[in-house]
Every structure is written in structure tokens, then in C-alpha cells.
mmCIF file with all atom_site columns, C-alpha atoms in Angstrom:
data_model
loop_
_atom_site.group_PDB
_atom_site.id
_atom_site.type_symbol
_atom_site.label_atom_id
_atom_site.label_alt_id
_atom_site.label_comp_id
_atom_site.label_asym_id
_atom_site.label_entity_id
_atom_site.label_seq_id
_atom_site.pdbx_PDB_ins_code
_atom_site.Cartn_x
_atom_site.Cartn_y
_atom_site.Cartn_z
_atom_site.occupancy
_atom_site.B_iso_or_equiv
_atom_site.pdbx_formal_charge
_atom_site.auth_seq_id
_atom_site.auth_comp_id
_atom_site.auth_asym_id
_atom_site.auth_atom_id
_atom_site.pdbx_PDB_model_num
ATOM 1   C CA . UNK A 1 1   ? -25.238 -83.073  -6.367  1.00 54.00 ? 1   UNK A CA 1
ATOM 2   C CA . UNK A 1 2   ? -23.148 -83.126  -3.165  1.00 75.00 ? 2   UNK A CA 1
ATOM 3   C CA . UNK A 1 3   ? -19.652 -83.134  -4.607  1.00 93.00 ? 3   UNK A CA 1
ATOM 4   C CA . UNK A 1 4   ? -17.501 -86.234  -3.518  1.00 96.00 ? 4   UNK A CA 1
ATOM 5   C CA . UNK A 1 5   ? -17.806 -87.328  -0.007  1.00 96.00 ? 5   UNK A CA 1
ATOM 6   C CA . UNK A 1 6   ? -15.075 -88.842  2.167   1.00 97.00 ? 6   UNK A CA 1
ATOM 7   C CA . UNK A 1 7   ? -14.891 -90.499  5.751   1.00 97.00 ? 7   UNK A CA 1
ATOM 8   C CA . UNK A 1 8   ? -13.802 -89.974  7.914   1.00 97.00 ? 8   UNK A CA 1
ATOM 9   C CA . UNK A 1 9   ? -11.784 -86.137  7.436   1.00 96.00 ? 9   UNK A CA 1
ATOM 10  C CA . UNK A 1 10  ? -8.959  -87.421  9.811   1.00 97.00 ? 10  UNK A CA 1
ATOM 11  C CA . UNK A 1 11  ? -7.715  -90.669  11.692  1.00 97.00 ? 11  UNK A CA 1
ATOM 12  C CA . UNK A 1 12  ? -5.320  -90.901  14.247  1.00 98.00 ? 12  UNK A CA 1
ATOM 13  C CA . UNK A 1 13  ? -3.895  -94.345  14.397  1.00 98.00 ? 13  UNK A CA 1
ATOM 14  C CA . UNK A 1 14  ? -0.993  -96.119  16.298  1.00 97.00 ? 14  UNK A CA 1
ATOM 15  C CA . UNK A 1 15  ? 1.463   -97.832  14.107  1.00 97.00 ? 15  UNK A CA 1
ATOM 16  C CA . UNK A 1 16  ? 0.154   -101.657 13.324  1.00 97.00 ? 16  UNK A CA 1
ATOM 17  C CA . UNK A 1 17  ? -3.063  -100.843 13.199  1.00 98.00 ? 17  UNK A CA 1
ATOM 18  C CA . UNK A 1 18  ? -5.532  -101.351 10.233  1.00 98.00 ? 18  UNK A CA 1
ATOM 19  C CA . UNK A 1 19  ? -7.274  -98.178  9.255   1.00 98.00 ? 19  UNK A CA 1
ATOM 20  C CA . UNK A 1 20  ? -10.428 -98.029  6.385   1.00 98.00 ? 20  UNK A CA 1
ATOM 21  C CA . UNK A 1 21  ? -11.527 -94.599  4.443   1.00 98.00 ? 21  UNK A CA 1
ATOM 22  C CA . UNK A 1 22  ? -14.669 -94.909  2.618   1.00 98.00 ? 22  UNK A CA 1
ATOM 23  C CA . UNK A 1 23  ? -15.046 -92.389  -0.418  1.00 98.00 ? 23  UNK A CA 1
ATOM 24  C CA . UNK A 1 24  ? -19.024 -91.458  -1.889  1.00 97.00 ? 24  UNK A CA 1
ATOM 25  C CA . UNK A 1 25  ? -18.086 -90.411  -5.368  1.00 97.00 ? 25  UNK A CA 1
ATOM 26  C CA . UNK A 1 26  ? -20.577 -87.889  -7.836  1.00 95.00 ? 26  UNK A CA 1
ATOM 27  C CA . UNK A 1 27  ? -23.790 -89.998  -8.315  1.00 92.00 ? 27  UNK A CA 1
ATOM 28  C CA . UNK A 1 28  ? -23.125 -91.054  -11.733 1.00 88.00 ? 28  UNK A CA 1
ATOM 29  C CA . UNK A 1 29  ? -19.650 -90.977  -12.259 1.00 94.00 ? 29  UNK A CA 1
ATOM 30  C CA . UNK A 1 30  ? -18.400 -94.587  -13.061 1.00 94.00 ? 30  UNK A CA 1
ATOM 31  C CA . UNK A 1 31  ? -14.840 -93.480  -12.364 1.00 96.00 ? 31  UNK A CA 1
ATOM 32  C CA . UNK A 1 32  ? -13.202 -93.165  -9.254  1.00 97.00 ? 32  UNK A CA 1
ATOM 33  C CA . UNK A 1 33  ? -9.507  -92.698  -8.164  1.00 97.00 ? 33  UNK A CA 1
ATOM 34  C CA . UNK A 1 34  ? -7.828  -92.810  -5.016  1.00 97.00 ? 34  UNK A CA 1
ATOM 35  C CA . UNK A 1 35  ? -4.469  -90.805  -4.556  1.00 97.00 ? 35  UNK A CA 1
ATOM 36  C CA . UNK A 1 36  ? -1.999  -89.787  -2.084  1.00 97.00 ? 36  UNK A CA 1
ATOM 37  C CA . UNK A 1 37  ? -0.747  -86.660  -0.827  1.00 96.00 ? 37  UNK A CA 1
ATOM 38  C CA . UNK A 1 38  ? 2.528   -86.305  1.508   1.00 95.00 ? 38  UNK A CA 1
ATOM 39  C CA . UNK A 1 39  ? 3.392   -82.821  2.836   1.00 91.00 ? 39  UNK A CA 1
ATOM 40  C CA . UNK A 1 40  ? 4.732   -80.774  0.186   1.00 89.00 ? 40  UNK A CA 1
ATOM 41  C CA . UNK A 1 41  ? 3.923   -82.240  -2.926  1.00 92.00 ? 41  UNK A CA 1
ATOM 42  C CA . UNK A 1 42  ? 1.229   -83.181  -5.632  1.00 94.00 ? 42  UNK A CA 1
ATOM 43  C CA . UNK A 1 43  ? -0.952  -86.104  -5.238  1.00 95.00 ? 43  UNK A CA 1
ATOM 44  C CA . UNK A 1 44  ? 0.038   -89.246  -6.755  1.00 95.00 ? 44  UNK A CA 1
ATOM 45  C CA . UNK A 1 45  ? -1.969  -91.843  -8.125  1.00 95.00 ? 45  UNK A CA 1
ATOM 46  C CA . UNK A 1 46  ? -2.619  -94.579  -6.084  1.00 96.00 ? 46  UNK A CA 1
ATOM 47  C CA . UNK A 1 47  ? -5.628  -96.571  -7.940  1.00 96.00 ? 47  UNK A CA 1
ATOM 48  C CA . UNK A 1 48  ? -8.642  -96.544  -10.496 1.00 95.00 ? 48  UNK A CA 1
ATOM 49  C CA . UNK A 1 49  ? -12.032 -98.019  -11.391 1.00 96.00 ? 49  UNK A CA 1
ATOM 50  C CA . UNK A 1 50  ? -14.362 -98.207  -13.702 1.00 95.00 ? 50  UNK A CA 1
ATOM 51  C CA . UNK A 1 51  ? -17.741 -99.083  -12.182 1.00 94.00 ? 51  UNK A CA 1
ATOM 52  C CA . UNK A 1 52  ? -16.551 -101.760 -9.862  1.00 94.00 ? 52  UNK A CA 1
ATOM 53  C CA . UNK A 1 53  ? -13.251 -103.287 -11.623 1.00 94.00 ? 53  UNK A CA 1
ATOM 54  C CA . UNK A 1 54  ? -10.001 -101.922 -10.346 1.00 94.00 ? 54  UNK A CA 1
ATOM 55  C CA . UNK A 1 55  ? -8.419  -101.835 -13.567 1.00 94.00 ? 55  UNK A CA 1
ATOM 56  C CA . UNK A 1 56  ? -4.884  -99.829  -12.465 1.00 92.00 ? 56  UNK A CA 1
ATOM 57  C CA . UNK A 1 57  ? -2.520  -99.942  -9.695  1.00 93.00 ? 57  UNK A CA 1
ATOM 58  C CA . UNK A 1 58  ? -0.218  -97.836  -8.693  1.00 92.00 ? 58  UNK A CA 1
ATOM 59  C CA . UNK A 1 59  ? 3.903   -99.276  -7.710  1.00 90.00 ? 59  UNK A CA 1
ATOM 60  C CA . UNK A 1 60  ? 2.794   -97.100  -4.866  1.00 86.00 ? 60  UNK A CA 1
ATOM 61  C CA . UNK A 1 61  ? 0.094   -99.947  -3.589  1.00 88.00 ? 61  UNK A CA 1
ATOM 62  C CA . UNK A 1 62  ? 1.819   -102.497 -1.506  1.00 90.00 ? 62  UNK A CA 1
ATOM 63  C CA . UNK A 1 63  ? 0.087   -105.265 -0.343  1.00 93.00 ? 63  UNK A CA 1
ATOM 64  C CA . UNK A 1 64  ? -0.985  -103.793 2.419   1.00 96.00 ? 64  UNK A CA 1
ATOM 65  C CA . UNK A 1 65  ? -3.344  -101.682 1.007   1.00 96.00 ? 65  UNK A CA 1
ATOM 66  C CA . UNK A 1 66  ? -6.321  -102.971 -0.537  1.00 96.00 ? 66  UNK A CA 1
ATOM 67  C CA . UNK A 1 67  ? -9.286  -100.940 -2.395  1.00 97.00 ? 67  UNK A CA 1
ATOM 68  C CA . UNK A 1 68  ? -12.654 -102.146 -3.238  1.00 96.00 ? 68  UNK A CA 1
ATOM 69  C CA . UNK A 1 69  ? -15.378 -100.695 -4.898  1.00 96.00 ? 69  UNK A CA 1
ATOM 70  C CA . UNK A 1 70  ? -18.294 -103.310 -4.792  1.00 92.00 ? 70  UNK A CA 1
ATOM 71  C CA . UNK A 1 71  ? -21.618 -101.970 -6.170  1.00 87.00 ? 71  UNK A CA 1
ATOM 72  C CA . UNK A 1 72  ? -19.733 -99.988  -8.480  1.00 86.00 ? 72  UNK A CA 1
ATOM 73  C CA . UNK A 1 73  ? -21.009 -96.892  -6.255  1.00 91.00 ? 73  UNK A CA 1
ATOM 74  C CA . UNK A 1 74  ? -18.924 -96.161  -3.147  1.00 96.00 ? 74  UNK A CA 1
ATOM 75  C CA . UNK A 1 75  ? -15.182 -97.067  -2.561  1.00 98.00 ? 75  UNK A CA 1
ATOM 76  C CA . UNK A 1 76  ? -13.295 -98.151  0.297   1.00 98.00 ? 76  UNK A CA 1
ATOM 77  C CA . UNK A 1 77  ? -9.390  -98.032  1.055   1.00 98.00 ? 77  UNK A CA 1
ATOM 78  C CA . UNK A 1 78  ? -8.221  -100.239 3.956   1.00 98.00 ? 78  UNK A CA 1
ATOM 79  C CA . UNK A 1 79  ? -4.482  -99.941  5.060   1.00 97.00 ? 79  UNK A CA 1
ATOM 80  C CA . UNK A 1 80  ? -3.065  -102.713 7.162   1.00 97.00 ? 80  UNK A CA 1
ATOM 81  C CA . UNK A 1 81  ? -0.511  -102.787 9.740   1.00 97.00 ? 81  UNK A CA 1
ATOM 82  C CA . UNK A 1 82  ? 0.261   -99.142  9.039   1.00 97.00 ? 82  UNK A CA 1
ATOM 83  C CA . UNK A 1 83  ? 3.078   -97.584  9.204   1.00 97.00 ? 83  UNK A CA 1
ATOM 84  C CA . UNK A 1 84  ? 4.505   -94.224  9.804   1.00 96.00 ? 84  UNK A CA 1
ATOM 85  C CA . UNK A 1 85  ? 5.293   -93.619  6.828   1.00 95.00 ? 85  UNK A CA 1
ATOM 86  C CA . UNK A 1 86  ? 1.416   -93.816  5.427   1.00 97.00 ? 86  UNK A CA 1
ATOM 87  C CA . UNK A 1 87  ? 0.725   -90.633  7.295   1.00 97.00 ? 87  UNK A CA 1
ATOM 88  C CA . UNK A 1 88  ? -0.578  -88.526  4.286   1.00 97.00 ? 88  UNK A CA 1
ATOM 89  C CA . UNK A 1 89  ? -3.823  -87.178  3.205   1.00 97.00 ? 89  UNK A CA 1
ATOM 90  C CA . UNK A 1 90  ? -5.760  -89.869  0.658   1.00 97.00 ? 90  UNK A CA 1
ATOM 91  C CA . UNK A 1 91  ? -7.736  -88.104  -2.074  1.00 97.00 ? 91  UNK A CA 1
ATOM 92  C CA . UNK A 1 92  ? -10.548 -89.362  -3.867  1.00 97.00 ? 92  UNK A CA 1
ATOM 93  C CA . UNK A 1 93  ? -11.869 -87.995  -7.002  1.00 97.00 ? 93  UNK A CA 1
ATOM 94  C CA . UNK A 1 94  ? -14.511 -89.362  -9.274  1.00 96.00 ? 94  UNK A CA 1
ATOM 95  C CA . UNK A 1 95  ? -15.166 -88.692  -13.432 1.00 94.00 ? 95  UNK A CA 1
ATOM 96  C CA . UNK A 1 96  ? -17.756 -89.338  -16.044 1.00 92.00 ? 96  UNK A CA 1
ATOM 97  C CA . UNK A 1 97  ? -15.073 -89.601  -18.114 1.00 86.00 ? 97  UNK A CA 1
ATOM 98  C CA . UNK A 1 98  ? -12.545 -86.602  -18.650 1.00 83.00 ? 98  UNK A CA 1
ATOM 99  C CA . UNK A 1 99  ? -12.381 -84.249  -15.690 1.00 89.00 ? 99  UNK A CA 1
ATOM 100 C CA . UNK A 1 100 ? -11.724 -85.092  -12.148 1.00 93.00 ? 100 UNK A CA 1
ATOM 101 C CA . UNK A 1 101 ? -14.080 -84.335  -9.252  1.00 94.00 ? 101 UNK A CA 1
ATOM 102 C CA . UNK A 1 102 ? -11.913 -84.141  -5.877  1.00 95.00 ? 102 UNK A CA 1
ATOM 103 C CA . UNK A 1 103 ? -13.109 -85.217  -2.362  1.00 95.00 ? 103 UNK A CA 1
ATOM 104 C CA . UNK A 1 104 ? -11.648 -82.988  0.752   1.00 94.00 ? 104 UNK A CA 1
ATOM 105 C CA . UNK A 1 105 ? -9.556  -86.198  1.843   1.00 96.00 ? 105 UNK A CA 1
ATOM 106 C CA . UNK A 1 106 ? -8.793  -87.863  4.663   1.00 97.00 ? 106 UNK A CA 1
ATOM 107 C CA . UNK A 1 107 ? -5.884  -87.181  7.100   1.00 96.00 ? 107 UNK A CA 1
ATOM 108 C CA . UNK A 1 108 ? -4.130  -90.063  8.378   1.00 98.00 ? 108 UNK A CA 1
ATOM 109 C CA . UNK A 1 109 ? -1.545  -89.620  10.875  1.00 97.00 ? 109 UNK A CA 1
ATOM 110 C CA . UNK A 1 110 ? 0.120   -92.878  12.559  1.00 97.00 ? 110 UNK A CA 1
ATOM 111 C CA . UNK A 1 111 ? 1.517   -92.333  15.732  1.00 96.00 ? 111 UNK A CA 1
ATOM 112 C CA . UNK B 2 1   ? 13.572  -84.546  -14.032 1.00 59.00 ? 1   UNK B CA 1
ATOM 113 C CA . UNK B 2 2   ? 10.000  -84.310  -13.200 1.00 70.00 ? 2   UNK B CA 1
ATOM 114 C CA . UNK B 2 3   ? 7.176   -85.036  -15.252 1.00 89.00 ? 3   UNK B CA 1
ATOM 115 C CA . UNK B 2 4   ? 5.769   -81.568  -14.182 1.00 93.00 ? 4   UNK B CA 1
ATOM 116 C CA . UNK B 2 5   ? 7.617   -79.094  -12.988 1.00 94.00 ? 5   UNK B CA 1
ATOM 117 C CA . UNK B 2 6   ? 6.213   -76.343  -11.390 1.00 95.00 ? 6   UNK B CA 1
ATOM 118 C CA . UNK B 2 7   ? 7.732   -73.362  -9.089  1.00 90.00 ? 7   UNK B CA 1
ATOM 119 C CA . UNK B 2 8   ? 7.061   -73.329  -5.728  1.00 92.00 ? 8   UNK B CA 1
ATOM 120 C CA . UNK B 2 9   ? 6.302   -70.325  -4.581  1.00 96.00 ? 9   UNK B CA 1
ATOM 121 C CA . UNK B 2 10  ? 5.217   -66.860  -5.678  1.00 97.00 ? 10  UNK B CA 1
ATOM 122 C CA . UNK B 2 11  ? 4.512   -63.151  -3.914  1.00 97.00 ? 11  UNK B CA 1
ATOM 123 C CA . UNK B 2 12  ? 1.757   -61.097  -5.188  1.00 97.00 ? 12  UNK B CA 1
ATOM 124 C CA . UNK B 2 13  ? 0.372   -57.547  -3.948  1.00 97.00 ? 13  UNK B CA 1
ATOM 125 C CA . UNK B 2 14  ? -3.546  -57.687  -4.149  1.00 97.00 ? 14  UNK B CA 1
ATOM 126 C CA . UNK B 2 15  ? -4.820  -56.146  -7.171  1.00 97.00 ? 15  UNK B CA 1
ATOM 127 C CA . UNK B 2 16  ? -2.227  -57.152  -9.191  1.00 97.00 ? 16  UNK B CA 1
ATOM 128 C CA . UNK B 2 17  ? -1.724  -59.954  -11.737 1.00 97.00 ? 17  UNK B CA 1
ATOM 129 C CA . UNK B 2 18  ? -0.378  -63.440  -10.782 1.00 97.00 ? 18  UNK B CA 1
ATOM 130 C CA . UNK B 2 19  ? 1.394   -65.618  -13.136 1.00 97.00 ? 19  UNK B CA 1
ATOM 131 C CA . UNK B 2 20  ? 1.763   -69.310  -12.602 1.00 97.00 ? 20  UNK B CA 1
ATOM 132 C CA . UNK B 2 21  ? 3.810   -71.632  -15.350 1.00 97.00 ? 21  UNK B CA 1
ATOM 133 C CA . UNK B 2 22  ? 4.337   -75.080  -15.684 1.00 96.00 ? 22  UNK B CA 1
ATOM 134 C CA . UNK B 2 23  ? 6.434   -77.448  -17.749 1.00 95.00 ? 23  UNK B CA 1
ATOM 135 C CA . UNK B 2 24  ? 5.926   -81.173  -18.713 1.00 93.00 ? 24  UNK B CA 1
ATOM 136 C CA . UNK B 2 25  ? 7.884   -83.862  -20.417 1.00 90.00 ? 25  UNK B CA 1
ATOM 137 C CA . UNK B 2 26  ? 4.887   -86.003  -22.182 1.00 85.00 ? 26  UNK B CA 1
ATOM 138 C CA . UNK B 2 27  ? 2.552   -83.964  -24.418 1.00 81.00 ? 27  UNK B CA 1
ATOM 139 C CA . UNK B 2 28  ? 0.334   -87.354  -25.186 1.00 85.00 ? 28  UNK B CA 1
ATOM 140 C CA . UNK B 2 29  ? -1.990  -85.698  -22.730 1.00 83.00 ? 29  UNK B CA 1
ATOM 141 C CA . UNK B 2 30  ? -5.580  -84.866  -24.041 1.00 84.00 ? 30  UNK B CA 1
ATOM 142 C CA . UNK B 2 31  ? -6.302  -82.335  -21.045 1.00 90.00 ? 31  UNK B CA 1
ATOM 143 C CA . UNK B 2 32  ? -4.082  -79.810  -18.964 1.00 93.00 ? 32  UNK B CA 1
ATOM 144 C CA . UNK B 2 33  ? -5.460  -78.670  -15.368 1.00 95.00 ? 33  UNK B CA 1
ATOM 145 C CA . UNK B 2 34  ? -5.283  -76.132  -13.118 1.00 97.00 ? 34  UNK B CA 1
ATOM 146 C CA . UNK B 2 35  ? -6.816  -77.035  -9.459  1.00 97.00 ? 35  UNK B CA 1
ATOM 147 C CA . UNK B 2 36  ? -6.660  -75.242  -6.405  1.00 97.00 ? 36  UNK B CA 1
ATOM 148 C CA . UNK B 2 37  ? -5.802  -76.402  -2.780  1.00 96.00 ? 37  UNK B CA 1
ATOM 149 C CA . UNK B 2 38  ? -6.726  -74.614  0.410   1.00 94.00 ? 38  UNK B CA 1
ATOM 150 C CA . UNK B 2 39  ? -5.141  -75.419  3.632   1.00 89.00 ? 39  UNK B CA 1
ATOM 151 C CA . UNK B 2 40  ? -6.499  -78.960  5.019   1.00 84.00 ? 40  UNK B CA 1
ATOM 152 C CA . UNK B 2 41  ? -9.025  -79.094  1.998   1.00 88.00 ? 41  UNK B CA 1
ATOM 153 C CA . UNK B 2 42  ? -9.122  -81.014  -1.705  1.00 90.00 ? 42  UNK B CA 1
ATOM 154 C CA . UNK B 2 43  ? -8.678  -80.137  -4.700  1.00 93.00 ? 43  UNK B CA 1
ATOM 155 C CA . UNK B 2 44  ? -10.715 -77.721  -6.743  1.00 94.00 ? 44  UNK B CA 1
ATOM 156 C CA . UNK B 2 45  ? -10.872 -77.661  -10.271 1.00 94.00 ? 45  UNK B CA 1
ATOM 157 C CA . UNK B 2 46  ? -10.396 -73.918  -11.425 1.00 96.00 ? 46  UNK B CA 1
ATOM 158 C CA . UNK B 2 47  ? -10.049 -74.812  -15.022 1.00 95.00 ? 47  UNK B CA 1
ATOM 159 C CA . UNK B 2 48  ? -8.806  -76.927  -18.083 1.00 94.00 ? 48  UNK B CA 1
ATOM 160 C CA . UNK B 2 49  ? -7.603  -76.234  -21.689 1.00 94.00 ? 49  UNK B CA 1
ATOM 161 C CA . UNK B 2 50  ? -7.932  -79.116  -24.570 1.00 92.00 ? 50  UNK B CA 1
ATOM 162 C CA . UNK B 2 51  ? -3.976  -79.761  -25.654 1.00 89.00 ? 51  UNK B CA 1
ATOM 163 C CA . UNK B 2 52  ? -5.195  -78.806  -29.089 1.00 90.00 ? 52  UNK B CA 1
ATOM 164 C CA . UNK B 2 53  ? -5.834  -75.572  -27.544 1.00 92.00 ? 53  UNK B CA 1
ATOM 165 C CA . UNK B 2 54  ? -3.594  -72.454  -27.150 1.00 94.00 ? 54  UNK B CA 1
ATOM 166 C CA . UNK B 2 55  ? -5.802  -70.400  -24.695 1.00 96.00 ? 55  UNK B CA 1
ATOM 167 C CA . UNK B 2 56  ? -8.429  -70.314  -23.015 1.00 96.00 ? 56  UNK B CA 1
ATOM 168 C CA . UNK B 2 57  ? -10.617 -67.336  -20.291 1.00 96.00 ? 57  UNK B CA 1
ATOM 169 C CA . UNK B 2 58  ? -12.358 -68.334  -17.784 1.00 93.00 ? 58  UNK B CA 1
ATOM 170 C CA . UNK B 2 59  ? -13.326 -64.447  -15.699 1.00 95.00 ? 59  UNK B CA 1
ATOM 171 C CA . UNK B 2 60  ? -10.618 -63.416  -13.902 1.00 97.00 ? 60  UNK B CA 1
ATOM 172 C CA . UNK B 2 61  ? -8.178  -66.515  -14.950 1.00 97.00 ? 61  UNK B CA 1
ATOM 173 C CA . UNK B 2 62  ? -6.722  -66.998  -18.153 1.00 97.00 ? 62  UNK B CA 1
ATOM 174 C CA . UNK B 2 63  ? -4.881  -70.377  -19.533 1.00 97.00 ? 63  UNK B CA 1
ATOM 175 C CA . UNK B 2 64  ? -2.354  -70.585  -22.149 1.00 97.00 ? 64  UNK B CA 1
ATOM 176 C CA . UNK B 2 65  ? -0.504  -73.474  -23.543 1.00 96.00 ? 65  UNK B CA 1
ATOM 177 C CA . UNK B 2 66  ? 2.459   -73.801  -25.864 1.00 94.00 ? 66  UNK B CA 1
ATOM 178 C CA . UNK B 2 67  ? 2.572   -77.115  -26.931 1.00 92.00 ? 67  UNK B CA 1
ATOM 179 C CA . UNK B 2 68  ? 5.961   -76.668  -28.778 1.00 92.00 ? 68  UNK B CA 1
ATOM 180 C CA . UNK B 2 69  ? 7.993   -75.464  -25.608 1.00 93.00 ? 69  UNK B CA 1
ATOM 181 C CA . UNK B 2 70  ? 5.449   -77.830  -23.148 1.00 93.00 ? 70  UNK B CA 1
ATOM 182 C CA . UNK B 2 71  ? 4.576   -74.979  -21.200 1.00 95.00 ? 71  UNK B CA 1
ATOM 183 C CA . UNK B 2 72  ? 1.337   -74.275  -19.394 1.00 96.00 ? 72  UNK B CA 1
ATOM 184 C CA . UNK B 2 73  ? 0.642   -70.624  -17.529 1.00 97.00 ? 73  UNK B CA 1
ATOM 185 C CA . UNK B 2 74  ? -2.463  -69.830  -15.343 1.00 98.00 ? 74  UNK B CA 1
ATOM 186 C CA . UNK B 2 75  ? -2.704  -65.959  -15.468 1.00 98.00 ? 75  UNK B CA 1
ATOM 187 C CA . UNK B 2 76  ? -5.169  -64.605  -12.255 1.00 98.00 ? 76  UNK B CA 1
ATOM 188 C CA . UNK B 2 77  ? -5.743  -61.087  -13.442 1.00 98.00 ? 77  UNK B CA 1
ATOM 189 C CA . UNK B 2 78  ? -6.988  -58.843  -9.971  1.00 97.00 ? 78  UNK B CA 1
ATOM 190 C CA . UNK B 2 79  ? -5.174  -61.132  -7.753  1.00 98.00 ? 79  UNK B CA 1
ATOM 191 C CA . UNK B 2 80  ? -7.450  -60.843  -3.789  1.00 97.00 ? 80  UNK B CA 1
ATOM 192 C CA . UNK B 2 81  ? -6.467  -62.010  -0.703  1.00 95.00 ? 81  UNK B CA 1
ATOM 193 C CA . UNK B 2 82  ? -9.048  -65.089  -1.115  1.00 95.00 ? 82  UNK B CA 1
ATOM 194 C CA . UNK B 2 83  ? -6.685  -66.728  -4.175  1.00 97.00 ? 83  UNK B CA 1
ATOM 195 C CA . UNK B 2 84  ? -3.810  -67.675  -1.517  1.00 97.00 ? 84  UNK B CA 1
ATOM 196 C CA . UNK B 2 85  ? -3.851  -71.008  -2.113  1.00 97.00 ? 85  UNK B CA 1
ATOM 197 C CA . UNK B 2 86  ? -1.248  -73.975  -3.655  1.00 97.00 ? 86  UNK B CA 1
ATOM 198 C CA . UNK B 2 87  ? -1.984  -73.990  -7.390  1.00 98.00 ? 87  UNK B CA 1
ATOM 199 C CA . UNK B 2 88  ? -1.620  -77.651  -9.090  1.00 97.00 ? 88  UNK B CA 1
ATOM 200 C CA . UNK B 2 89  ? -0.740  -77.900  -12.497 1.00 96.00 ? 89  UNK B CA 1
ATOM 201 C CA . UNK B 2 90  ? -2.054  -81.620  -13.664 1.00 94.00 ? 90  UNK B CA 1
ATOM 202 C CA . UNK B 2 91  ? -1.685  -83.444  -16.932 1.00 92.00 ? 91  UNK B CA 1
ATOM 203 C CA . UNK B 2 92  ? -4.074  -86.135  -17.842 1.00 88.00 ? 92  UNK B CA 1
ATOM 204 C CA . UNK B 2 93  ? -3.127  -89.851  -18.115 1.00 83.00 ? 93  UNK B CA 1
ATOM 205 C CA . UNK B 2 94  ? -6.024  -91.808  -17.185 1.00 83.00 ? 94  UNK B CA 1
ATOM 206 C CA . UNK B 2 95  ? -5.374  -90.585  -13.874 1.00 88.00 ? 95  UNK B CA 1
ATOM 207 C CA . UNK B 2 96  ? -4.011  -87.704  -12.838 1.00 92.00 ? 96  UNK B CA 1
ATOM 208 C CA . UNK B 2 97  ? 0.034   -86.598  -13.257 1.00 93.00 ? 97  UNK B CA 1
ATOM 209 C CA . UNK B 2 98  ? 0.764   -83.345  -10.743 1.00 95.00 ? 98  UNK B CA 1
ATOM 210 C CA . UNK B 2 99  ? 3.456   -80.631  -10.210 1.00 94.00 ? 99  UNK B CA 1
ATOM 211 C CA . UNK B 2 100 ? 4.353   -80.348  -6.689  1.00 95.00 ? 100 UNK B CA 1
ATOM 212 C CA . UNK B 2 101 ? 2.291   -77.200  -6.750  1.00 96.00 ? 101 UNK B CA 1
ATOM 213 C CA . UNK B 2 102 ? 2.936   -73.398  -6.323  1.00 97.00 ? 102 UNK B CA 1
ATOM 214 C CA . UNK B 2 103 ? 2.388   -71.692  -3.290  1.00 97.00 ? 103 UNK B CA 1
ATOM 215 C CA . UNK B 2 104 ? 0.623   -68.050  -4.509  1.00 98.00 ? 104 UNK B CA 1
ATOM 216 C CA . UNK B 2 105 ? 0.679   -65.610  -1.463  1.00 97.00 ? 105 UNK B CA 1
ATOM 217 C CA . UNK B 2 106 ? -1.219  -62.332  -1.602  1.00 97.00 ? 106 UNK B CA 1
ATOM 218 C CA . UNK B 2 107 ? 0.029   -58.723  0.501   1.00 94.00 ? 107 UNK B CA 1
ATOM 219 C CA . UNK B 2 108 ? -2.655  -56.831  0.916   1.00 90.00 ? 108 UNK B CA 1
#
């Protein structure tokens, strides 16, 4: 078991440009979550599955983000015409159900 | 207010004990969390009490709860240099409801 796995650790991007994070969760665990993290506070939820349906959203994902999760193993966020204001570390964590397993996250800064 | 509330910072000398506490509004929450941050790293889970739970010892860290007054504490007895961290206090919801975390610092 090698924990949850996240890609890349940071991204440097210039504002308008699309940017995609790929999360491996805990072989097993059917849940996954994606959250954000701005400097100085918690994470906040940003999405959920189970297995490969996205069954919650957060008011927090505009249309400009998208998440998929297609075999029901790995996930991917994709951010489009980003903005400064998405600079922020994105969190992953997956679950059998219960507890909360948490990647190291990504870094994205956009310049 | 928030949902979880959480001090920001506290000042420890090594050795000694370290006392975080937490409050939250919504006690429909089947788990409580502790998790530790690291600069530039995730979360890790340090440990987790059942809300029909008042305490719970884990080594060196100790939980309690009081449901009545919705407060959670995360006692680190023999505080070392290695705990600096940011300390998360989380309440379940399907996902995950945070504090905006205390920041523990250790003197040696």
C-alpha cells in the first residue's frame, strides 16, 4: 500500500491556461475526494465519488473545473482558463468508507 | 460563525504538554478528526474519536470530546520539536468539514 498518489506536486501556469492533476487513490478505496486549500486555512471540499459517479459538488466548482474518475480507480481534475485566483494546493484523499486517506497535493500557482 | 473554530496558534517548550481545542456548530457528525500538516505536505491522520465517545489514547496523544459544550481537545503529552506542525480539527459530513487549523510551535 503506497498511500495516495498525486501528480504532478506543483504546476506553474500562466493565467488562461488549462491545467490537469491526476490523483492514484488507496487500491481499494471506492471513495475519493478532491479539496482545496488556500494559504491559511482548512481544506474545503471541492468534490466526491463513489467508484466512478461524482455524486457531490461543491458551490466551490465552477464550470471551469471538471473532475472525472472513469474506471472507478484513478481521478483527474482539469481547470480551464485559470485564473489567479485558483492558485491553491488541491488535496485528494480516498476512503473505504469512514476515514480519509490524504494525498501530499498539488501546488498550483498561476502567474 | 464558523462551522469549526479552532485557535490559531500556540507556543510550547519541548517536553511539555500541548493542548489543542476545537468547537463546532453541527454535532450530526459520526466521526471527529485530528490530522496533521507539515510544511508543503498533506494531511496526516493522527487520530479519530466516535461522537458517541468521550475519550480516547492513542501513545503520546490523547482525544476528548464533550458533546454537550461541542468541544473537541487533542492533548500531545511530551511535546518534541518534530510535532511543529498545523493541527486540523475535522468533522465528518460525507466529506470532510475543517477548522482553519492551529499552528503548534515547539522551543526547545
Amino acid at each position: 500500500d503506497t498511500g495516495v498518489s498525486q501528480d504532478p506536486r506543483h504546476k506553474i501556469t500562466k493565467r488562461g491556461q488549462n491545467v490537469t492533476f491526476r490523483c492514484d487513490p488507496i487500491s481499494e478505496h471506492n471513495r475519493l475526494y478532491w479539496y482545496r486549500q488556500t494559504l491559511g486555512q482548512g481544506p474545503e471540499f471541492l468534490t466526491y465519488f463513489q467508484n466512478e459517479a461524482q455524486l457531490e459538488k461543491s458551490r466551490l466548482l465552477s464550470d471551469r473545473f471538471s473532475a472525472e474518475r472513469p474506471k472507478g480507480s484513478f481521478s483527474t481534475l482539469e481547470i480551464q482558463r485559470t485564473e489567479q485566483g485558483d492558485s491553491a494546493m488541491y488535496l485528494c484523499a480516498s476512503s473505504p468508507g469512514g476515514i480519509q486517506y490524504f494525498g501530499a497535493g498539488t501546488r498550483l500557482s498561476v502567474l | 460563525g464558523e462551522d469549526v473554530e479552532q485557535s490559531l496558534f500556540l507556543s510550547v517548550r519541548e517536553g511539555d504538554s500541548s493542548v489543542i481545542n476545537c468547537t463546532y456548530t453541527d454535532s450530526s457528525s459520526t466521526y471527529l478528526y485530528w490530522y496533521k500538516q507539515e510544511p508543503g505536505a498533506g494531511l496526516q491522520l493522527l487520530t479519530y474519536i466516535f461522537s458517541n465517545m468521550d475519550m480516547k489514547q492513542d501513545q503520546r496523544l490523547t482525544v476528548l470530546l464533550n458533546k454537550k459544550d461541542k468541544h473537541l481537545s487533542l492533548r500531545i503529552a511530551d511535546t518534541q520539536t518534530g510535532d511543529s506542525a498545523i493541527y486540523f480539527c475535522g468533522r465528518s459530513q460525507g466529506n470532510l468539514i475543517f477548522g482553519k487549523g492551529t499552528k503548534l510551535s515547539v522551543k526547545p
